[in-house]
Short mmCIF file of C-alpha atoms in Angstrom, two decimals:
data_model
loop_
_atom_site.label_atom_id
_atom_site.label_comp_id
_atom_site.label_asym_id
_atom_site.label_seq_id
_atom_site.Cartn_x
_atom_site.Cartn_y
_atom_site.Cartn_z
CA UNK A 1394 187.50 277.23 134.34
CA UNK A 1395 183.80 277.21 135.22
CA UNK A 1396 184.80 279.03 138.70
CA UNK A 1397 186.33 281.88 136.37
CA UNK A 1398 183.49 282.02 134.16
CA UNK A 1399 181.29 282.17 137.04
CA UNK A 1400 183.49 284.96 138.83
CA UNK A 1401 183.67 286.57 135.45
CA UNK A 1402 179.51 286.98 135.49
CA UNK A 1403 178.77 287.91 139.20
CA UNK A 1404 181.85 290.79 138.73
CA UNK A 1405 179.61 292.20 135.24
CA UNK A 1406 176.78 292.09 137.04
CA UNK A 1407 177.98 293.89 139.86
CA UNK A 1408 178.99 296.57 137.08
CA UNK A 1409 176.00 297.20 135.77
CA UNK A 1410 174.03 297.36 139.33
CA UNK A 1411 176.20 300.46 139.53
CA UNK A 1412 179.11 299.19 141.97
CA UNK A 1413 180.46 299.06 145.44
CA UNK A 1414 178.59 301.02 147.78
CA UNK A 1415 176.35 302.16 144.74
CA UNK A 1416 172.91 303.85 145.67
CA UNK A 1417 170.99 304.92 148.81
CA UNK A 1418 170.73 302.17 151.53
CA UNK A 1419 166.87 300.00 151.20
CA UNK A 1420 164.90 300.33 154.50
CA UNK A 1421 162.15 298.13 153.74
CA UNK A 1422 158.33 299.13 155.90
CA UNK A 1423 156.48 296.22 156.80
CA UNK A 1424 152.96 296.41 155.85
CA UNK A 1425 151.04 297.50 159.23
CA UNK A 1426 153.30 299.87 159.77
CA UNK A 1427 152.78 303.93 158.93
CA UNK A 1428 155.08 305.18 155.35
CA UNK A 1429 157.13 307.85 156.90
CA UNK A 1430 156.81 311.01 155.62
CA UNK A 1431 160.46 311.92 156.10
CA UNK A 1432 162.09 312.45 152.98
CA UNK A 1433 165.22 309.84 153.06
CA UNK A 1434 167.46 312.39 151.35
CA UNK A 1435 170.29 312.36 148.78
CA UNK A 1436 173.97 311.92 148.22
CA UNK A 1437 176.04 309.55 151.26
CA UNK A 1438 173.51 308.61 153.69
CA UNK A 1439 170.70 308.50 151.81
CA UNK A 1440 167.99 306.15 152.01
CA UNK A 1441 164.66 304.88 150.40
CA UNK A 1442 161.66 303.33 151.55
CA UNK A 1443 160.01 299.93 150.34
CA UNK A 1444 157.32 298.47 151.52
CA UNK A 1445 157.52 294.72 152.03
CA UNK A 1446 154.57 291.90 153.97
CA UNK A 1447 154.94 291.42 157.08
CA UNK A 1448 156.94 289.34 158.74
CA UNK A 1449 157.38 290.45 162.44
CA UNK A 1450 154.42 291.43 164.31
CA UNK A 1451 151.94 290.03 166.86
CA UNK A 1452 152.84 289.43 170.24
CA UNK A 1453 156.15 287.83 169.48
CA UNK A 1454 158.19 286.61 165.87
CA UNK A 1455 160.94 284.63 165.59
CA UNK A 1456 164.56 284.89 163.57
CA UNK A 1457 166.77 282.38 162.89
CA UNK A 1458 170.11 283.66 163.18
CA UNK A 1459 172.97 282.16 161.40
CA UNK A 1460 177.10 282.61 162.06
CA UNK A 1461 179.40 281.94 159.46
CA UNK A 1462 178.71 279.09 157.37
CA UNK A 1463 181.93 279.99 155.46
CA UNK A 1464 182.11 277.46 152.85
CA UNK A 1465 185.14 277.11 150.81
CA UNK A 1466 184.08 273.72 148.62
CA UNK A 1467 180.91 272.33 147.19
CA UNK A 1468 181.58 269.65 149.77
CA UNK A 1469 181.23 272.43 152.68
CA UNK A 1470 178.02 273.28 151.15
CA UNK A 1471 176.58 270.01 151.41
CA UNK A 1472 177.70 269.75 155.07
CA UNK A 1473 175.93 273.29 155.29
CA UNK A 1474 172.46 272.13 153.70
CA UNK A 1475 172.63 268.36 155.71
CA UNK A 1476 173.83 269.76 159.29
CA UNK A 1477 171.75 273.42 159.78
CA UNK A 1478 169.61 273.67 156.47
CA UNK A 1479 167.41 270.38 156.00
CA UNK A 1480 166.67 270.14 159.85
CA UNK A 1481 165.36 273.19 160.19
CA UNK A 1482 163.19 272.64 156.35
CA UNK A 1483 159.59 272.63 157.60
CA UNK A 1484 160.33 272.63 161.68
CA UNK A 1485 160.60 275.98 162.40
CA UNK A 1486 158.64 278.70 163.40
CA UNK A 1487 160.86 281.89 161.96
CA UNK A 1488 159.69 284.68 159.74
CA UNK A 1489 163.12 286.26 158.93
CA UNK A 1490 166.75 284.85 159.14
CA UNK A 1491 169.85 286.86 158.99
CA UNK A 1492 172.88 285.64 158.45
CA UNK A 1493 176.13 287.57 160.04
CA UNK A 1494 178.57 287.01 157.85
CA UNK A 1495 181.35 284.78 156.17
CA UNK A 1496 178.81 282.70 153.94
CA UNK A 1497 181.65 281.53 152.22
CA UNK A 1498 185.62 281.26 152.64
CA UNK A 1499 187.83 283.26 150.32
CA UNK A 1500 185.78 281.96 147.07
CA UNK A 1501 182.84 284.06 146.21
CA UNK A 1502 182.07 281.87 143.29
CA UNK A 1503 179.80 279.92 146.18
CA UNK A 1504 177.94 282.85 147.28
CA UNK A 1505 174.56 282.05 144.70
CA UNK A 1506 175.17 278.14 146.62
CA UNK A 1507 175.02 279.47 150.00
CA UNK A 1508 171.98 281.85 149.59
CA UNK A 1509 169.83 278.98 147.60
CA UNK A 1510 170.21 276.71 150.33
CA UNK A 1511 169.54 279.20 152.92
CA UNK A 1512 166.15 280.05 150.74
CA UNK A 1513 164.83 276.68 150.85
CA UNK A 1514 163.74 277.17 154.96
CA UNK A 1515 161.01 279.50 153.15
CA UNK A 1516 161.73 283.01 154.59
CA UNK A 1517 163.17 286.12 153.78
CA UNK A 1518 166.55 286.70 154.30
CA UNK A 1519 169.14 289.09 155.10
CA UNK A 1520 172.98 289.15 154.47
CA UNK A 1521 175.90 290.78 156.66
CA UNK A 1522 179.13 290.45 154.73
CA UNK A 1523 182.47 289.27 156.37
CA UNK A 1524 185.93 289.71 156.08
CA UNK A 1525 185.81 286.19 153.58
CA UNK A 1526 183.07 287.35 151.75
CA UNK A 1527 185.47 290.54 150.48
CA UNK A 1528 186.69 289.93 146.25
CA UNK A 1529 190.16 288.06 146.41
CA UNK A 1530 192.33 290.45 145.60
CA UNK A 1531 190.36 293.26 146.28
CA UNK A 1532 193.18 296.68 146.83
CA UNK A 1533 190.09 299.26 148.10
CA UNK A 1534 187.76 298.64 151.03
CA UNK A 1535 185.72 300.93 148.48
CA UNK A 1536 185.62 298.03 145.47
CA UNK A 1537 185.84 295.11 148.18
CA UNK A 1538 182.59 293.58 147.71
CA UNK A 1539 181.98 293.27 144.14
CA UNK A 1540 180.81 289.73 144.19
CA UNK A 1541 178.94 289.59 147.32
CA UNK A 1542 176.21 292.88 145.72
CA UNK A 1543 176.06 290.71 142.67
CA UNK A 1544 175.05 287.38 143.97
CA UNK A 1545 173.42 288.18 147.52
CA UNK A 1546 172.72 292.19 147.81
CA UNK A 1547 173.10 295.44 149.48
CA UNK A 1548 175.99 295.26 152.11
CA UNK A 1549 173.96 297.41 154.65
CA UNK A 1550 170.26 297.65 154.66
CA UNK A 1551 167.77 298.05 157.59
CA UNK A 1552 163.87 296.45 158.56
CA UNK A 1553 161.11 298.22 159.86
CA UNK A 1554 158.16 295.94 161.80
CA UNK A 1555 155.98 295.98 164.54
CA UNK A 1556 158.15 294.33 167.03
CA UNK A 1557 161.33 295.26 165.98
CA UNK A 1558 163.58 297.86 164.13
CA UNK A 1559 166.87 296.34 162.51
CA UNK A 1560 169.43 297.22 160.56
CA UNK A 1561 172.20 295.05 158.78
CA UNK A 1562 175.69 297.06 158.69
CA UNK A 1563 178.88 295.72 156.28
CA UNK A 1564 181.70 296.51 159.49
CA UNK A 1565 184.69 295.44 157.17
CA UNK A 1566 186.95 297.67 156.70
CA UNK A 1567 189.81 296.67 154.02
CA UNK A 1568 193.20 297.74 154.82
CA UNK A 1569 195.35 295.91 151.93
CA UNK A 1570 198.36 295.53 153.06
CA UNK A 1571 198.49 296.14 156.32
CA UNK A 1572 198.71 293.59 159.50
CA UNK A 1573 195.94 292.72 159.74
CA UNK A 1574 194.22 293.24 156.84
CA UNK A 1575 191.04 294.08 157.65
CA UNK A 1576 189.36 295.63 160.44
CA UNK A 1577 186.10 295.99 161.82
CA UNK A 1578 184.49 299.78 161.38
CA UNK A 1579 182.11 301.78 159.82
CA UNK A 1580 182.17 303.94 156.95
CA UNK A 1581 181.32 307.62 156.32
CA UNK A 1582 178.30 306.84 154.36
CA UNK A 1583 177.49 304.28 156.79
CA UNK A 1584 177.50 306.98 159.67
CA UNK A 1585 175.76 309.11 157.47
CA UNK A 1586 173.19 306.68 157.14
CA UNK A 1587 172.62 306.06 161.11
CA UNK A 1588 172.83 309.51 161.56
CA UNK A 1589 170.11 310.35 159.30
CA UNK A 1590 167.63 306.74 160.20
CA UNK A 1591 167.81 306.07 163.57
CA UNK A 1592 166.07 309.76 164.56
CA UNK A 1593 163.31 308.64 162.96
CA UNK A 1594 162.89 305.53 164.60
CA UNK A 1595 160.20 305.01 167.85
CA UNK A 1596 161.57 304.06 170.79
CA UNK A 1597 159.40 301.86 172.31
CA UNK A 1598 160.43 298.55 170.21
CA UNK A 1599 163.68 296.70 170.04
CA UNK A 1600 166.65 297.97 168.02
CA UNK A 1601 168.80 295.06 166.54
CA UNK A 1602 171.93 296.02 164.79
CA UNK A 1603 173.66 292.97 162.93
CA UNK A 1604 177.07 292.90 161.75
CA UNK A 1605 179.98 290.12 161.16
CA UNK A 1606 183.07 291.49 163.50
CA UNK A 1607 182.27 292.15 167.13
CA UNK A 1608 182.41 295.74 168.72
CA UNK A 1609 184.54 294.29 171.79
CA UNK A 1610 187.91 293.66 171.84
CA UNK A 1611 190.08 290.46 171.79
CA UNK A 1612 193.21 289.20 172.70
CA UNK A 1613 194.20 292.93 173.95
CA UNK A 1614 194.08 294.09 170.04
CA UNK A 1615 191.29 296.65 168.38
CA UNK A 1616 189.10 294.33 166.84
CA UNK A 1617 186.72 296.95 166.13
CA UNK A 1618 187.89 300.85 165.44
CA UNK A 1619 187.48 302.67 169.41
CA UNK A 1620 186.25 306.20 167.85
CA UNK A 1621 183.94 303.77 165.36
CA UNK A 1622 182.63 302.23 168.21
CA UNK A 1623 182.41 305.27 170.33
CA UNK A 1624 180.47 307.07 167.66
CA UNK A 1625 178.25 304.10 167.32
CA UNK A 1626 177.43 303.97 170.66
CA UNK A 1627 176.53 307.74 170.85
CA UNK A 1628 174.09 307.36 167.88
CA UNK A 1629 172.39 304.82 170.22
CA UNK A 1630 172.54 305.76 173.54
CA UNK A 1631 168.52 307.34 173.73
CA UNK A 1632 167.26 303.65 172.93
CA UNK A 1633 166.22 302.15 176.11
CA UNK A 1634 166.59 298.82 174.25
CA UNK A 1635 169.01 297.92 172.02
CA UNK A 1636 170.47 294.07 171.22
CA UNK A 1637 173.80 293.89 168.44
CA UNK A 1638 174.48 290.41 166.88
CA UNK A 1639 177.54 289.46 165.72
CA UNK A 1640 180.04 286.49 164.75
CA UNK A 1641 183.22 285.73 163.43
CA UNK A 1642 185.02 284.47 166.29
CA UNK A 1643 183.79 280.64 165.75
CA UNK A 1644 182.85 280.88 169.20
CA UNK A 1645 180.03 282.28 171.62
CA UNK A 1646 179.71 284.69 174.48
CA UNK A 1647 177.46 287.63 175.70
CA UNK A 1648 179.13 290.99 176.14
CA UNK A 1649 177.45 293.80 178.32
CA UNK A 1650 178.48 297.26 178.00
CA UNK A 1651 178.40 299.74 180.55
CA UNK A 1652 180.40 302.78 181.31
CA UNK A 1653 183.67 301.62 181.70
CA UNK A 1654 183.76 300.69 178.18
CA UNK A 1655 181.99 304.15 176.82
CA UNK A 1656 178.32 303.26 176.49
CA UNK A 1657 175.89 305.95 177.82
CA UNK A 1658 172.45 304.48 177.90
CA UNK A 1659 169.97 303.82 180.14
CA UNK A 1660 170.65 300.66 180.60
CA UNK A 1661 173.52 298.22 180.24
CA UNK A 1662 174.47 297.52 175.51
CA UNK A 1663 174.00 293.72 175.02
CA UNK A 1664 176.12 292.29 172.50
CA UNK A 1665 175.25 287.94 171.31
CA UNK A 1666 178.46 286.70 169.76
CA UNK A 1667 176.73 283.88 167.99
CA UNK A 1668 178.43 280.74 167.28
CA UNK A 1669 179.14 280.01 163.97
CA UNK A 1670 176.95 277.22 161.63
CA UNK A 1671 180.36 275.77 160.56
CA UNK A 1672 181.86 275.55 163.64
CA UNK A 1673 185.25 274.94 163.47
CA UNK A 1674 185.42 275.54 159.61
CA UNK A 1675 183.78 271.80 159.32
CA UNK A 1676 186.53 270.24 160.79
CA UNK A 1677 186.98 267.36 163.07
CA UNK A 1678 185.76 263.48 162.91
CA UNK A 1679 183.17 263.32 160.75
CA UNK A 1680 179.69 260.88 162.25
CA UNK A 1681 177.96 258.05 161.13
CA UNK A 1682 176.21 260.63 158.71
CA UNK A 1683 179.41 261.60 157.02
CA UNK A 1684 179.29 265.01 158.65
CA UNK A 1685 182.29 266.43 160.63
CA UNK A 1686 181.79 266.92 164.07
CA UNK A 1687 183.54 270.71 164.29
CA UNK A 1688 183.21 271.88 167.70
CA UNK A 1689 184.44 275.27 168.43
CA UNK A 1690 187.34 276.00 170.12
CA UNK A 1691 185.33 277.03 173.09
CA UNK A 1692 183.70 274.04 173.56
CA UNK A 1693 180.75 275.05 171.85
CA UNK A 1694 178.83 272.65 169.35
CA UNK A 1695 178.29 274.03 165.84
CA UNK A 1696 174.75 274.95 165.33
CA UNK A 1697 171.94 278.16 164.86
CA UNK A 1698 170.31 280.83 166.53
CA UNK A 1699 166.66 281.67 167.42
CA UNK A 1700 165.93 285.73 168.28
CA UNK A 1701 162.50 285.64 169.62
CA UNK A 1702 161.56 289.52 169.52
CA UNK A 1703 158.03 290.88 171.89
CA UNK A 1704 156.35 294.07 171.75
CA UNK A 1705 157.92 296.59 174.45
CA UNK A 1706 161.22 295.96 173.77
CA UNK A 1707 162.09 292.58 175.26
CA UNK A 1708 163.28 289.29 173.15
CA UNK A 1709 164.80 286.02 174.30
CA UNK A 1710 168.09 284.34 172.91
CA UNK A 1711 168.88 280.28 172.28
CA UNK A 1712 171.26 278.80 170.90
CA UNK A 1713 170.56 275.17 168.86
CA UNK A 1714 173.14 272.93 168.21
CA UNK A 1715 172.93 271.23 164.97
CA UNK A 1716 171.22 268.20 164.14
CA UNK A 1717 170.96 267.52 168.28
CA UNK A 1718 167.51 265.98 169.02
CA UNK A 1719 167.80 266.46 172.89
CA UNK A 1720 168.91 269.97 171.96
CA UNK A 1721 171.39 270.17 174.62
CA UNK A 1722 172.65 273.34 176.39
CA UNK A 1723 175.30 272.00 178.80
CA UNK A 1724 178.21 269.63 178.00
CA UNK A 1725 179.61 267.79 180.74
CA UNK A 1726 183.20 266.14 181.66
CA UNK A 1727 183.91 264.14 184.44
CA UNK A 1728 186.52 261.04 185.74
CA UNK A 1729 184.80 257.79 184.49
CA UNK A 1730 186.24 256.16 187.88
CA UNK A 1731 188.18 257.78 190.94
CA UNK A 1732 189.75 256.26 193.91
CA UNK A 1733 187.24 256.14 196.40
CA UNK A 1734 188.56 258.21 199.81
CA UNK A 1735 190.97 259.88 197.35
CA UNK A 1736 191.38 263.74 198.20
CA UNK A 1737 188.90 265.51 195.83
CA UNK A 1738 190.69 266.98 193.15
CA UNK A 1739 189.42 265.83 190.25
CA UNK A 1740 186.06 267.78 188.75
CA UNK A 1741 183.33 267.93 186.98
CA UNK A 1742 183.54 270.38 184.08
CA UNK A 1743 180.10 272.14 182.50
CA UNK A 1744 180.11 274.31 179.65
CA UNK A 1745 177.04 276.26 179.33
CA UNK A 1746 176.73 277.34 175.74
CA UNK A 1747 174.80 280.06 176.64
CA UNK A 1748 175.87 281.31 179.81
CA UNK A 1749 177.54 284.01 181.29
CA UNK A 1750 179.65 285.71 184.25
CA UNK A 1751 175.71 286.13 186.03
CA UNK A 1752 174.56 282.63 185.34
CA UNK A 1753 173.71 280.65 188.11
CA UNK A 1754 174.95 276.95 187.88
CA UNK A 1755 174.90 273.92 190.22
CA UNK A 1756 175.13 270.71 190.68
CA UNK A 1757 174.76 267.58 193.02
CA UNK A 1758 175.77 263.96 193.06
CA UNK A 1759 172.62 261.21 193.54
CA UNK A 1760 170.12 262.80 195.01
CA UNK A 1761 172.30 265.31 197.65
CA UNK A 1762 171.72 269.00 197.97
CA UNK A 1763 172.33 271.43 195.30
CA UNK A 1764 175.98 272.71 195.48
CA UNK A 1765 177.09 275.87 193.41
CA UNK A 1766 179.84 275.15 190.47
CA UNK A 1767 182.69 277.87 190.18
CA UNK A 1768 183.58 279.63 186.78
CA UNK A 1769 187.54 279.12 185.35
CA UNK A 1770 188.65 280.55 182.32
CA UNK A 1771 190.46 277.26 180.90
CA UNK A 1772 189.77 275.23 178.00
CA UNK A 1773 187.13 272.59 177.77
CA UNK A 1774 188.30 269.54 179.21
CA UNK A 1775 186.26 267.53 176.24
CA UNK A 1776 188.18 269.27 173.34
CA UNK A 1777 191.32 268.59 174.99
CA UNK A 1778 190.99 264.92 175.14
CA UNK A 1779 189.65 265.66 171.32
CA UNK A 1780 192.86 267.24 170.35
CA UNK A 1781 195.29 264.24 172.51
CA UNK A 1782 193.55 261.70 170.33
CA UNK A 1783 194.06 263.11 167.27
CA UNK A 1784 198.15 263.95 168.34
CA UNK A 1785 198.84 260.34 169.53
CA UNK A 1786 196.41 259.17 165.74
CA UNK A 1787 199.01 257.61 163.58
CA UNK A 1788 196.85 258.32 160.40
CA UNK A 1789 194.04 261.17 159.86
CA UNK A 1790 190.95 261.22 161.63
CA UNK A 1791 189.49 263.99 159.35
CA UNK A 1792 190.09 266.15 156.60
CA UNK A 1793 191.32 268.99 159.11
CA UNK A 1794 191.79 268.04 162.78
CA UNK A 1795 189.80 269.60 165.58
CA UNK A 1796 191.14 272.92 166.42
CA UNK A 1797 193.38 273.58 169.59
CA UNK A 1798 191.23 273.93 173.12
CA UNK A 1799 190.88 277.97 174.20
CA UNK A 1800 189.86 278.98 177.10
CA UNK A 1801 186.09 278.80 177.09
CA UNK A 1802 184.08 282.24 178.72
CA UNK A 1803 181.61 279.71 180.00
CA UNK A 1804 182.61 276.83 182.00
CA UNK A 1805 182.33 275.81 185.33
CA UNK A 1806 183.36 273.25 187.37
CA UNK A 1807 182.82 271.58 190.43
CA UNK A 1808 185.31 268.70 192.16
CA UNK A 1809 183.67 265.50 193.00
CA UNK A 1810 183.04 263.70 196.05
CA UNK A 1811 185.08 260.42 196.83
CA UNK A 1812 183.86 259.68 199.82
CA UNK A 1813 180.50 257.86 198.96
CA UNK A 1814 179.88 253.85 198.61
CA UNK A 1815 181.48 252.10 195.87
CA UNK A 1816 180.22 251.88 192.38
CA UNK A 1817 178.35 254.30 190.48
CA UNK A 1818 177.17 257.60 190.91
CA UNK A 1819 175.27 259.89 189.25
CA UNK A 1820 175.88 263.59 188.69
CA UNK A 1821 173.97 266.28 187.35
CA UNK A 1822 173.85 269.75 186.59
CA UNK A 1823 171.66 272.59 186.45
CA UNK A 1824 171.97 276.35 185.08
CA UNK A 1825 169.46 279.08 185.04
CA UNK A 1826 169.32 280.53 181.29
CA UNK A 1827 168.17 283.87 181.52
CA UNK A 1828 165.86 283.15 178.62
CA UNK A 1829 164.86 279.69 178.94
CA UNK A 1830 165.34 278.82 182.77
CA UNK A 1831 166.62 276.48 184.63
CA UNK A 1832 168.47 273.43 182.03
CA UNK A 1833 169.92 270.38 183.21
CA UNK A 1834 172.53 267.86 181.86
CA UNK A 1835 173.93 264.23 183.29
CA UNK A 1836 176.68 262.03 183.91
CA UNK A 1837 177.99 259.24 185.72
CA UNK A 1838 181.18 258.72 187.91
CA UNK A 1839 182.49 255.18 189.73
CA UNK A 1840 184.62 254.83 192.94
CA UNK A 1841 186.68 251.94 193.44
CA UNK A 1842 188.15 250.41 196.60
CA UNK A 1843 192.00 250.22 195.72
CA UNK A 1844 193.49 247.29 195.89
#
């Protein structure tokens, strides 16, 4: 009853702010920076200046970037606020957050839950919608996002600073009953919009866009509408550089685009996929805090992102796992004990969390040379041996199970030596993050003498 009631309030409010959609999209000027003197129009496409502190400027600023929290309980929420929120309360060094999407799971009664917590880290905040964030219900991608305007705010709205030019874009497009039912696009108004902006951006600063669905495709099916994305692209083609966050995969990978897939700039589109904050939708084992442990099905730890953004153009990328004091980039698998003289086929497995089909990574037993590690496209070997022990459990090991091992798009592996003296041995790995350097991660192996 008090979901209803609460339902009932955000969907009158919405009502009186005028609607889906309502009203010209909010680009707010940070103080510093020059009023524009263009005249942001009327009708679709229109947009109005506000001027707002500043947040971004000086040499460099940070964002914390958050994927997905999709809550569906008030018990999710607490996981939210004990796992990403209350670490970060007073530790960080952000001055704007943006989260891409899914705050909540099919109940927008929890979207005023999720945006107080994420006010307590102290900054201002902005809000992509995603395909769970959409009313239940909901028969028009036009009257889709009732609730989400009422308790959180304009579906697409853009940020104009020193460092940095972004813009937040709604890319849901509702398709009620259809398979699937949604799809990732951009509306008329929204092109409108773009069309009208982005001209009177400067070019020497980075552009951000950040949206919930991702513009590449997966699983060989359009994720993301080709003449959307091929319009998109065309609008930003003359920025030399140009960085597009997204989520809503519950996993994490780079994608750069280049000609083959219809982008025309200068210089190759980057696209972070950012790992979600819940993970695997808070599933999994839960720790000796009572949280669950809800690794992706990549491999990947739940956790945040940091955007550090620079003057020229240029901004670094890390990924955080949650609540991880040794804030650990690379998880490792290996064989706790091998035959020693056995033929080498057993590995060690490394899952960079933030690499890619360019990152360098090696590794090297004791103190031996450096020896490079080879990429595979295969699930994490960690999450597999997750998943056996909770098939062969004869009761439940969480409230949902860890999800089912994919094939990760960044994990290497290397076999192991078994012809070294008996006992143990140490391995360890390195990887050169093209943002934070070289990274490093260990583990141990034994050989025994059969008997």
């Amino acid at each position: 009853m008090r979901m209803r009631w609460l339902m009932g309030c955000l969907l009158g409010l919405a009502g009186l702010a005028g609607g889906v959609h309502a009203g010209c999209v909010p680009v707010e000027i940070e103080r510093g920076q020059p009023l524009p003197a263009v005249d942001g129009g009327q009708g679709p496409g229109c947009f109005r200046y506000q001027r707002v502190a500043a947040a971004l400027d000086g040499a460099s600023a940070q964002v914390l970037v958050f994927g997905d929290p999709q809550v569906k309980s008030p018990v999710d929420v607490t996981y939210f606020l004990r796992d990403i929120v209350q670490p970060l309360q007073g530790q960080h060094a952000a001055r704007l957050g943006i989260t891409l999407g899914d705050l909540v799971d099919d109940v927008p009664a929890l979207l005023p839950e999720v945006k107080r917590v994420t006010a307590s880290l102290g900054v201002t905040w902005l809000y992509a919608p995603g395909n769970h964030d959409v009313d239940p219900g909901a028969v028009r991608d036009e009257t889709s996002l009732t609730a989400f305007l009422a308790a959180i705010g304009p579906d697409t709205q853009a940020r104009q600073s020193a460092l940095v030019n972004l813009v937040v874009l709604d890319d849901v497009i509702l398709q009620p009953g259809q398979t699937p039912a949604y799809v990732g696009g951009l509306r008329e108004d929204q092109f409108a919009f773009l069309e009208r902006w982005l001209p009177t951006l400067a070019k020497d600063r980075l552009l951000v866009l950040a949206l919930h669905i991702p513009l590449f495709d997966r699983d060989g099916r359009e994720t993301f509408r080709h003449a959307d994305r091929e319009r998109l692209f065309a609008l930003l083609a003359p920025f030399p550089h140009v960085l597009v966050l997204s989520a809503h995969t519950h996993g994490q990978r780079h994608v750069w685009y280049g000609q083959a897939e219809g982008w025309r700039g200068a210089r190759p589109l980057h696209e972070y996929n950012v790992g979600a904050a819940c993970g695997a939708y808070w599933s999994g084992v839960k720790d000796a805090d009572g949280i669950p442990d809800t690794t992706m099905a990549d491999g990947t730890p739940n956790g945040y992102a940091v955007l550090t953004v620079k003057a020229g153009g240029e901004y670094a990328l890390a990924w955080h796992p949650a609540r991880d004091p040794q804030d650990t980039q690379i998880g490792l698998h290996a064989p706790r004990v091998l035959r020693r003289g056995a033929y080498p086929a057993w590995g060690v497995f490394a899952n960079v969390y933030m690499g890619d089909d360019d990152t360098r990574v090696e590794f090297r037993v004791d103190d031996s040379d450096w020896m490079p590690m080879k990429k595979v496209l295969q699930p994490d070997p960690r999450l597999l041996a997750e998943n056996v022990r909770d098939d062969e459990a004869t009761a439940l090991r969480g409230y949902d199970r860890s999800p089912e091992a994919e094939a990760s798009p960044h994990l290497w592996r290397a076999a192991l030596p078994t012809r070294l003296a008996a006992g143990e041995h140490r391995i360890e790995v390195r990887a050169f993050d093209r943002w934070r350097g070289e990274v490093r991660a260990t583990t141990t192996y034994s050989l025994l003498d059969a008997r």
